[in-house]
PDB file of N, CA and C in Angstrom:
ATOM      1  N   ILE A  24      17.500  -1.738 -41.699  1.00 44.00           N
ATOM      2  CA  ILE A  24      18.376  -1.226 -40.654  1.00 44.00           C
ATOM      3  C   ILE A  24      17.581  -1.160 -39.360  1.00 44.00           C
ATOM      4  N   ASP A  25      18.232  -1.496 -38.285  1.00 74.00           N
ATOM      5  CA  ASP A  25      17.609  -1.491 -36.970  1.00 74.00           C
ATOM      6  C   ASP A  25      17.236  -0.066 -36.570  1.00 74.00           C
ATOM      7  N   ALA A  26      16.070   0.088 -35.945  1.00 74.00           N
ATOM      8  CA  ALA A  26      15.585   1.418 -35.561  1.00 74.00           C
ATOM      9  C   ALA A  26      16.535   2.110 -34.594  1.00 74.00           C
ATOM     10  N   SER A  27      17.149   1.365 -33.687  1.00 73.00           N
ATOM     11  CA  SER A  27      18.079   1.995 -32.747  1.00 73.00           C
ATOM     12  C   SER A  27      19.324   2.508 -33.458  1.00 73.00           C
ATOM     13  N   ASP A  28      19.747   1.823 -34.521  1.00 73.00           N
ATOM     14  CA  ASP A  28      20.868   2.314 -35.320  1.00 73.00           C
ATOM     15  C   ASP A  28      20.495   3.614 -36.024  1.00 73.00           C
ATOM     16  N   GLU A  29      19.260   3.699 -36.473  1.00 74.00           N
ATOM     17  CA  GLU A  29      18.794   4.924 -37.119  1.00 74.00           C
ATOM     18  C   GLU A  29      18.804   6.096 -36.147  1.00 74.00           C
ATOM     19  N   LEU A  30      18.490   5.839 -34.883  1.00 71.00           N
ATOM     20  CA  LEU A  30      18.516   6.903 -33.876  1.00 71.00           C
ATOM     21  C   LEU A  30      19.907   7.501 -33.735  1.00 71.00           C
ATOM     22  N   LEU A  31      20.924   6.665 -33.838  1.00 69.00           N
ATOM     23  CA  LEU A  31      22.296   7.141 -33.710  1.00 69.00           C
ATOM     24  C   LEU A  31      22.685   8.066 -34.857  1.00 69.00           C
ATOM     25  N   LEU A  32      22.049   7.886 -36.006  1.00 70.00           N
ATOM     26  CA  LEU A  32      22.381   8.685 -37.176  1.00 70.00           C
ATOM     27  C   LEU A  32      21.716  10.057 -37.178  1.00 70.00           C
ATOM     28  N   LEU A  33      20.740  10.259 -36.293  1.00 71.00           N
ATOM     29  CA  LEU A  33      20.023  11.529 -36.267  1.00 71.00           C
ATOM     30  C   LEU A  33      20.875  12.637 -35.664  1.00 71.00           C
ATOM     31  N   ASP A  34      20.668  13.857 -36.173  1.00 66.00           N
ATOM     32  CA  ASP A  34      21.322  15.030 -35.595  1.00 66.00           C
ATOM     33  C   ASP A  34      20.690  15.336 -34.248  1.00 66.00           C
ATOM     34  N   GLU A  35      21.395  16.103 -33.428  1.00 67.00           N
ATOM     35  CA  GLU A  35      20.908  16.438 -32.093  1.00 67.00           C
ATOM     36  C   GLU A  35      19.565  17.155 -32.145  1.00 67.00           C
ATOM     37  N   GLU A  36      19.391  18.026 -33.116  1.00 65.00           N
ATOM     38  CA  GLU A  36      18.124  18.766 -33.216  1.00 65.00           C
ATOM     39  C   GLU A  36      16.973  17.865 -33.649  1.00 65.00           C
ATOM     40  N   ASP A  37      17.284  16.787 -34.368  1.00 65.00           N
ATOM     41  CA  ASP A  37      16.242  15.857 -34.812  1.00 65.00           C
ATOM     42  C   ASP A  37      15.778  14.917 -33.699  1.00 65.00           C
ATOM     43  N   THR A  38      16.592  14.759 -32.660  1.00 65.00           N
ATOM     44  CA  THR A  38      16.260  13.792 -31.610  1.00 65.00           C
ATOM     45  C   THR A  38      15.420  14.388 -30.488  1.00 65.00           C
ATOM     46  N   ALA A  39      15.111  15.673 -30.568  1.00 72.00           N
ATOM     47  CA  ALA A  39      14.292  16.295 -29.530  1.00 72.00           C
ATOM     48  C   ALA A  39      12.886  15.708 -29.525  1.00 72.00           C
ATOM     49  N   ARG A  40      12.353  15.458 -30.717  1.00 81.00           N
ATOM     50  CA  ARG A  40      11.006  14.883 -30.831  1.00 81.00           C
ATOM     51  C   ARG A  40      11.019  13.853 -31.956  1.00 81.00           C
ATOM     52  N   ILE A  41      10.910  12.603 -31.578  1.00 81.00           N
ATOM     53  CA  ILE A  41      10.921  11.505 -32.549  1.00 81.00           C
ATOM     54  C   ILE A  41       9.536  10.882 -32.575  1.00 81.00           C
ATOM     55  N   PRO A  42       8.879  10.873 -33.754  1.00 82.00           N
ATOM     56  CA  PRO A  42       7.541  10.270 -33.823  1.00 82.00           C
ATOM     57  C   PRO A  42       7.630   8.741 -33.802  1.00 82.00           C
ATOM     58  N   PHE A  43       6.731   8.129 -33.038  1.00 84.00           N
ATOM     59  CA  PHE A  43       6.659   6.672 -32.938  1.00 84.00           C
ATOM     60  C   PHE A  43       5.201   6.281 -33.102  1.00 84.00           C
ATOM     61  N   LYS A  44       4.921   5.457 -34.097  1.00 85.00           N
ATOM     62  CA  LYS A  44       3.533   5.095 -34.394  1.00 85.00           C
ATOM     63  C   LYS A  44       3.082   3.940 -33.510  1.00 85.00           C
ATOM     64  N   ILE A  45       1.994   4.173 -32.786  1.00 88.00           N
ATOM     65  CA  ILE A  45       1.350   3.149 -31.965  1.00 88.00           C
ATOM     66  C   ILE A  45      -0.089   3.067 -32.456  1.00 88.00           C
ATOM     67  N   GLY A  46      -0.414   1.979 -33.147  1.00 91.00           N
ATOM     68  CA  GLY A  46      -1.746   1.878 -33.751  1.00 91.00           C
ATOM     69  C   GLY A  46      -1.859   2.893 -34.871  1.00 91.00           C
ATOM     70  N   SER A  47      -2.807   3.801 -34.756  1.00 93.00           N
ATOM     71  CA  SER A  47      -2.976   4.829 -35.786  1.00 93.00           C
ATOM     72  C   SER A  47      -2.560   6.209 -35.275  1.00 93.00           C
ATOM     73  N   VAL A  48      -1.873   6.242 -34.132  1.00 94.00           N
ATOM     74  CA  VAL A  48      -1.486   7.503 -33.503  1.00 94.00           C
ATOM     75  C   VAL A  48       0.038   7.582 -33.411  1.00 94.00           C
ATOM     76  N   PHE A  49       0.573   8.769 -33.639  1.00 92.00           N
ATOM     77  CA  PHE A  49       1.995   9.001 -33.440  1.00 92.00           C
ATOM     78  C   PHE A  49       2.215   9.618 -32.068  1.00 92.00           C
ATOM     79  N   VAL A  50       3.141   9.046 -31.308  1.00 90.00           N
ATOM     80  CA  VAL A  50       3.519   9.568 -30.001  1.00 90.00           C
ATOM     81  C   VAL A  50       4.939  10.105 -30.139  1.00 90.00           C
ATOM     82  N   MET A  51       5.182  11.277 -29.574  1.00 89.00           N
ATOM     83  CA  MET A  51       6.495  11.899 -29.687  1.00 89.00           C
ATOM     84  C   MET A  51       7.363  11.503 -28.491  1.00 89.00           C
ATOM     85  N   TYR A  52       8.581  11.068 -28.767  1.00 88.00           N
ATOM     86  CA  TYR A  52       9.548  10.682 -27.742  1.00 88.00           C
ATOM     87  C   TYR A  52      10.832  11.475 -27.941  1.00 88.00           C
ATOM     88  N   ASP A  53      11.589  11.651 -26.848  1.00 85.00           N
ATOM     89  CA  ASP A  53      12.947  12.158 -27.009  1.00 85.00           C
ATOM     90  C   ASP A  53      13.845  10.939 -27.248  1.00 85.00           C
ATOM     91  N   GLN A  54      15.123  11.172 -27.559  1.00 82.00           N
ATOM     92  CA  GLN A  54      16.007  10.076 -27.940  1.00 82.00           C
ATOM     93  C   GLN A  54      16.163   9.041 -26.823  1.00 82.00           C
ATOM     94  N   GLU A  55      16.359   9.488 -25.604  1.00 85.00           N
ATOM     95  CA  GLU A  55      16.557   8.552 -24.493  1.00 85.00           C
ATOM     96  C   GLU A  55      15.319   7.689 -24.257  1.00 85.00           C
ATOM     97  N   SER A  56      14.153   8.314 -24.268  1.00 88.00           N
ATOM     98  CA  SER A  56      12.901   7.563 -24.073  1.00 88.00           C
ATOM     99  C   SER A  56      12.671   6.584 -25.213  1.00 88.00           C
ATOM    100  N   MET A  57      13.002   7.017 -26.425  1.00 86.00           N
ATOM    101  CA  MET A  57      12.823   6.146 -27.593  1.00 86.00           C
ATOM    102  C   MET A  57      13.750   4.943 -27.504  1.00 86.00           C
ATOM    103  N   GLU A  58      14.998   5.155 -27.098  1.00 86.00           N
ATOM    104  CA  GLU A  58      15.938   4.040 -26.966  1.00 86.00           C
ATOM    105  C   GLU A  58      15.458   3.044 -25.915  1.00 86.00           C
ATOM    106  N   LYS A  59      14.939   3.551 -24.797  1.00 90.00           N
ATOM    107  CA  LYS A  59      14.397   2.669 -23.759  1.00 90.00           C
ATOM    108  C   LYS A  59      13.200   1.888 -24.288  1.00 90.00           C
ATOM    109  N   ARG A  60      12.334   2.575 -25.008  1.00 89.00           N
ATOM    110  CA  ARG A  60      11.134   1.936 -25.576  1.00 89.00           C
ATOM    111  C   ARG A  60      11.532   0.830 -26.557  1.00 89.00           C
ATOM    112  N   LEU A  61      12.485   1.132 -27.438  1.00 88.00           N
ATOM    113  CA  LEU A  61      12.930   0.142 -28.420  1.00 88.00           C
ATOM    114  C   LEU A  61      13.604  -1.047 -27.741  1.00 88.00           C
ATOM    115  N   ASP A  62      14.395  -0.782 -26.711  1.00 90.00           N
ATOM    116  CA  ASP A  62      15.059  -1.861 -25.984  1.00 90.00           C
ATOM    117  C   ASP A  62      14.032  -2.770 -25.315  1.00 90.00           C
ATOM    118  N   LYS A  63      13.027  -2.171 -24.699  1.00 93.00           N
ATOM    119  CA  LYS A  63      11.960  -2.950 -24.059  1.00 93.00           C
ATOM    120  C   LYS A  63      11.212  -3.794 -25.092  1.00 93.00           C
ATOM    121  N   MET A  64      10.900  -3.197 -26.242  1.00 90.00           N
ATOM    122  CA  MET A  64      10.191  -3.931 -27.295  1.00 90.00           C
ATOM    123  C   MET A  64      11.045  -5.076 -27.823  1.00 90.00           C
ATOM    124  N   ARG A  65      12.354  -4.839 -27.982  1.00 90.00           N
ATOM    125  CA  ARG A  65      13.260  -5.876 -28.482  1.00 90.00           C
ATOM    126  C   ARG A  65      13.296  -7.052 -27.504  1.00 90.00           C
ATOM    127  N   LYS A  66      13.374  -6.762 -26.201  1.00 94.00           N
ATOM    128  CA  LYS A  66      13.394  -7.825 -25.189  1.00 94.00           C
ATOM    129  C   LYS A  66      12.090  -8.617 -25.195  1.00 94.00           C
ATOM    130  N   GLU A  67      10.959  -7.913 -25.307  1.00 95.00           N
ATOM    131  CA  GLU A  67       9.659  -8.592 -25.337  1.00 95.00           C
ATOM    132  C   GLU A  67       9.544  -9.490 -26.564  1.00 95.00           C
ATOM    133  N   LEU A  68       9.998  -8.988 -27.713  1.00 94.00           N
ATOM    134  CA  LEU A  68       9.937  -9.800 -28.932  1.00 94.00           C
ATOM    135  C   LEU A  68      10.847 -11.019 -28.842  1.00 94.00           C
ATOM    136  N   ASN A  69      12.036 -10.851 -28.279  1.00 95.00           N
ATOM    137  CA  ASN A  69      12.940 -11.992 -28.118  1.00 95.00           C
ATOM    138  C   ASN A  69      12.347 -13.048 -27.197  1.00 95.00           C
ATOM    139  N   MET A  70      11.671 -12.607 -26.133  1.00 97.00           N
ATOM    140  CA  MET A  70      11.008 -13.561 -25.238  1.00 97.00           C
ATOM    141  C   MET A  70       9.874 -14.280 -25.965  1.00 97.00           C
ATOM    142  N   GLU A  71       9.118 -13.545 -26.769  1.00 98.00           N
ATOM    143  CA  GLU A  71       8.019 -14.144 -27.525  1.00 98.00           C
ATOM    144  C   GLU A  71       8.547 -15.135 -28.561  1.00 98.00           C
ATOM    145  N   ILE A  72       9.637 -14.786 -29.220  1.00 98.00           N
ATOM    146  CA  ILE A  72      10.245 -15.693 -30.199  1.00 98.00           C
ATOM    147  C   ILE A  72      10.727 -16.965 -29.513  1.00 98.00           C
ATOM    148  N   SER A  73      11.362 -16.821 -28.357  1.00 98.00           N
ATOM    149  CA  SER A  73      11.844 -17.993 -27.613  1.00 98.00           C
ATOM    150  C   SER A  73      10.690 -18.901 -27.206  1.00 98.00           C
ATOM    151  N   ALA A  74       9.614 -18.299 -26.712  1.00 98.00           N
ATOM    152  CA  ALA A  74       8.451 -19.088 -26.292  1.00 98.00           C
ATOM    153  C   ALA A  74       7.816 -19.793 -27.486  1.00 98.00           C
ATOM    154  N   THR A  75       7.720 -19.101 -28.610  1.00 98.00           N
ATOM    155  CA  THR A  75       7.130 -19.690 -29.809  1.00 98.00           C
ATOM    156  C   THR A  75       8.004 -20.811 -30.345  1.00 98.00           C
ATOM    157  N   THR A  76       9.312 -20.614 -30.333  1.00 98.00           N
ATOM    158  CA  THR A  76      10.240 -21.646 -30.790  1.00 98.00           C
ATOM    159  C   THR A  76      10.153 -22.879 -29.897  1.00 98.00           C
ATOM    160  N   GLU A  77      10.083 -22.647 -28.598  1.00 98.00           N
ATOM    161  CA  GLU A  77       9.959 -23.757 -27.649  1.00 98.00           C
ATOM    162  C   GLU A  77       8.663 -24.533 -27.882  1.00 98.00           C
ATOM    163  N   LEU A  78       7.565 -23.815 -28.082  1.00 98.00           N
ATOM    164  CA  LEU A  78       6.281 -24.463 -28.350  1.00 98.00           C
ATOM    165  C   LEU A  78       6.338 -25.242 -29.656  1.00 98.00           C
ATOM    166  N   ASN A  79       6.955 -24.658 -30.683  1.00 98.00           N
ATOM    167  CA  ASN A  79       7.079 -25.334 -31.972  1.00 98.00           C
ATOM    168  C   ASN A  79       7.870 -26.633 -31.825  1.00 98.00           C
ATOM    169  N   ASP A  80       8.984 -26.579 -31.102  1.00 97.00           N
ATOM    170  CA  ASP A  80       9.788 -27.787 -30.892  1.00 97.00           C
ATOM    171  C   ASP A  80       8.989 -28.863 -30.167  1.00 97.00           C
ATOM    172  N   LYS A  81       8.234 -28.452 -29.167  1.00 98.00           N
ATOM    173  CA  LYS A  81       7.412 -29.399 -28.405  1.00 98.00           C
ATOM    174  C   LYS A  81       6.357 -30.037 -29.306  1.00 98.00           C
ATOM    175  N   LEU A  82       5.694 -29.216 -30.122  1.00 97.00           N
ATOM    176  CA  LEU A  82       4.652 -29.742 -31.008  1.00 97.00           C
ATOM    177  C   LEU A  82       5.234 -30.643 -32.093  1.00 97.00           C
ATOM    178  N   GLN A  83       6.402 -30.287 -32.617  1.00 94.00           N
ATOM    179  CA  GLN A  83       7.052 -31.130 -33.624  1.00 94.00           C
ATOM    180  C   GLN A  83       7.405 -32.495 -33.036  1.00 94.00           C
ATOM    181  N   SER A  84       7.888 -32.488 -31.808  1.00 96.00           N
ATOM    182  CA  SER A  84       8.225 -33.738 -31.132  1.00 96.00           C
ATOM    183  C   SER A  84       6.977 -34.585 -30.905  1.00 96.00           C
ATOM    184  N   GLU A  85       5.912 -33.935 -30.467  1.00 96.00           N
ATOM    185  CA  GLU A  85       4.655 -34.642 -30.237  1.00 96.00           C
ATOM    186  C   GLU A  85       4.101 -35.216 -31.543  1.00 96.00           C
ATOM    187  N   MET A  86       4.191 -34.441 -32.622  1.00 92.00           N
ATOM    188  CA  MET A  86       3.716 -34.930 -33.921  1.00 92.00           C
ATOM    189  C   MET A  86       4.532 -36.132 -34.386  1.00 92.00           C
ATOM    190  N   ALA A  87       5.843 -36.088 -34.180  1.00 92.00           N
ATOM    191  CA  ALA A  87       6.699 -37.207 -34.571  1.00 92.00           C
ATOM    192  C   ALA A  87       6.332 -38.463 -33.784  1.00 92.00           C
ATOM    193  N   GLU A  88       6.060 -38.299 -32.494  1.00 95.00           N
ATOM    194  CA  GLU A  88       5.654 -39.430 -31.653  1.00 95.00           C
ATOM    195  C   GLU A  88       4.328 -40.015 -32.133  1.00 95.00           C
ATOM    196  N   LEU A  89       3.362 -39.153 -32.420  1.00 93.00           N
ATOM    197  CA  LEU A  89       2.058 -39.623 -32.904  1.00 93.00           C
ATOM    198  C   LEU A  89       2.182 -40.297 -34.264  1.00 93.00           C
ATOM    199  N   LYS A  90       3.003 -39.715 -35.129  1.00 91.00           N
ATOM    200  CA  LYS A  90       3.219 -40.305 -36.450  1.00 91.00           C
ATOM    201  C   LYS A  90       3.829 -41.695 -36.306  1.00 91.00           C
ATOM    202  N   SER A  91       4.781 -41.829 -35.401  1.00 91.00           N
ATOM    203  CA  SER A  91       5.427 -43.117 -35.161  1.00 91.00           C
ATOM    204  C   SER A  91       4.415 -44.156 -34.678  1.00 91.00           C
ATOM    205  N   ARG A  92       3.553 -43.749 -33.758  1.00 93.00           N
ATOM    206  CA  ARG A  92       2.520 -44.668 -33.254  1.00 93.00           C
ATOM    207  C   ARG A  92       1.553 -45.089 -34.354  1.00 93.00           C
ATOM    208  N   LEU A  93       1.145 -44.129 -35.175  1.00 92.00           N
ATOM    209  CA  LEU A  93       0.192 -44.449 -36.241  1.00 92.00           C
ATOM    210  C   LEU A  93       0.808 -45.365 -37.289  1.00 92.00           C
ATOM    211  N   TYR A  94       2.073 -45.104 -37.663  1.00 89.00           N
ATOM    212  CA  TYR A  94       2.733 -45.994 -38.617  1.00 89.00           C
ATOM    213  C   TYR A  94       2.928 -47.386 -38.015  1.00 89.00           C
ATOM    214  N   ALA A  95       3.196 -47.458 -36.711  1.00 91.00           N
ATOM    215  CA  ALA A  95       3.346 -48.766 -36.061  1.00 91.00           C
ATOM    216  C   ALA A  95       2.029 -49.528 -36.091  1.00 91.00           C
ATOM    217  N   LYS A  96       0.929 -48.809 -35.954  1.00 91.00           N
ATOM    218  CA  LYS A  96      -0.383 -49.455 -35.923  1.00 91.00           C
ATOM    219  C   LYS A  96      -0.892 -49.797 -37.320  1.00 91.00           C
ATOM    220  N   PHE A  97      -0.741 -48.873 -38.273  1.00 89.00           N
ATOM    221  CA  PHE A  97      -1.338 -49.057 -39.600  1.00 89.00           C
ATOM    222  C   PHE A  97      -0.332 -49.377 -40.698  1.00 89.00           C
ATOM    223  N   GLY A  98       0.937 -49.294 -40.422  1.00 86.00           N
ATOM    224  CA  GLY A  98       1.953 -49.610 -41.420  1.00 86.00           C
ATOM    225  C   GLY A  98       1.885 -48.670 -42.611  1.00 86.00           C
ATOM    226  N   ASP A  99       2.025 -49.247 -43.805  1.00 82.00           N
ATOM    227  CA  ASP A  99       2.019 -48.448 -45.036  1.00 82.00           C
ATOM    228  C   ASP A  99       0.614 -48.163 -45.539  1.00 82.00           C
ATOM    229  N   ASN A 100      -0.402 -48.544 -44.788  1.00 83.00           N
ATOM    230  CA  ASN A 100      -1.781 -48.307 -45.213  1.00 83.00           C
ATOM    231  C   ASN A 100      -2.198 -46.845 -45.060  1.00 83.00           C
ATOM    232  N   ILE A 101      -1.392 -46.047 -44.403  1.00 82.00           N
ATOM    233  CA  ILE A 101      -1.696 -44.618 -44.261  1.00 82.00           C
ATOM    234  C   ILE A 101      -0.498 -43.803 -44.729  1.00 82.00           C
ATOM    235  N   ASN A 102      -0.787 -42.572 -45.134  1.00 82.00           N
ATOM    236  CA  ASN A 102       0.278 -41.662 -45.543  1.00 82.00           C
ATOM    237  C   ASN A 102       0.164 -40.398 -44.700  1.00 82.00           C
ATOM    238  N   LEU A 103       1.119 -40.187 -43.842  1.00 79.00           N
ATOM    239  CA  LEU A 103       1.100 -39.024 -42.959  1.00 79.00           C
ATOM    240  C   LEU A 103       2.105 -37.957 -43.370  1.00 79.00           C
ATOM    241  N   GLU A 104       2.764 -38.159 -44.482  1.00 79.00           N
ATOM    242  CA  GLU A 104       3.752 -37.179 -44.946  1.00 79.00           C
ATOM    243  C   GLU A 104       3.044 -35.942 -45.471  1.00 79.00           C
ATOM    244  N   THR A 105       3.580 -34.782 -45.125  1.00 75.00           N
ATOM    245  CA  THR A 105       2.999 -33.528 -45.606  1.00 75.00           C
ATOM    246  C   THR A 105       3.596 -33.175 -46.956  1.00 75.00           C
ATOM    247  N   GLU A 106       2.784 -32.530 -47.776  1.00 71.00           N
ATOM    248  CA  GLU A 106       3.274 -32.072 -49.070  1.00 71.00           C
ATOM    249  C   GLU A 106       3.976 -30.749 -48.865  1.00 71.00           C
ATOM    250  N   LYS A 107       5.175 -30.630 -49.398  1.00 69.00           N
ATOM    251  CA  LYS A 107       5.927 -29.385 -49.261  1.00 69.00           C
ATOM    252  C   LYS A 107       5.805 -28.596 -50.554  1.00 69.00           C
ATOM    253  N   ASP A 108       5.520 -27.288 -50.391  1.00 58.00           N
ATOM    254  CA  ASP A 108       5.428 -26.419 -51.558  1.00 58.00           C
ATOM    255  C   ASP A 108       6.827 -26.104 -52.062  1.00 58.00           C
ATOM    256  N   ASP A 109       6.977 -26.076 -53.367  1.00 53.00           N
ATOM    257  CA  ASP A 109       8.287 -25.752 -53.963  1.00 53.00           C
ATOM    258  C   ASP A 109       8.406 -24.291 -54.236  1.00 53.00           C
TER     259      ASP A 109
END
């Protein structure tokens, strides 16, 4: 369950101080600050995922191009296929 959904389920008295673990330390937040913190973290993670996905697509394309060049040069004398784990 998403952490922000869990915040909605808390009673009013429970939201006065919400522990949030950063490294090995717990920092206490109120509900509004915690929601802002979680929203900021979610946006940062989505940006990181997008950047990683974009880089992966670029590298996959580059690998396909290199594989094509190598097969054109060496034909069936080389095997560039990766083994997939089952």
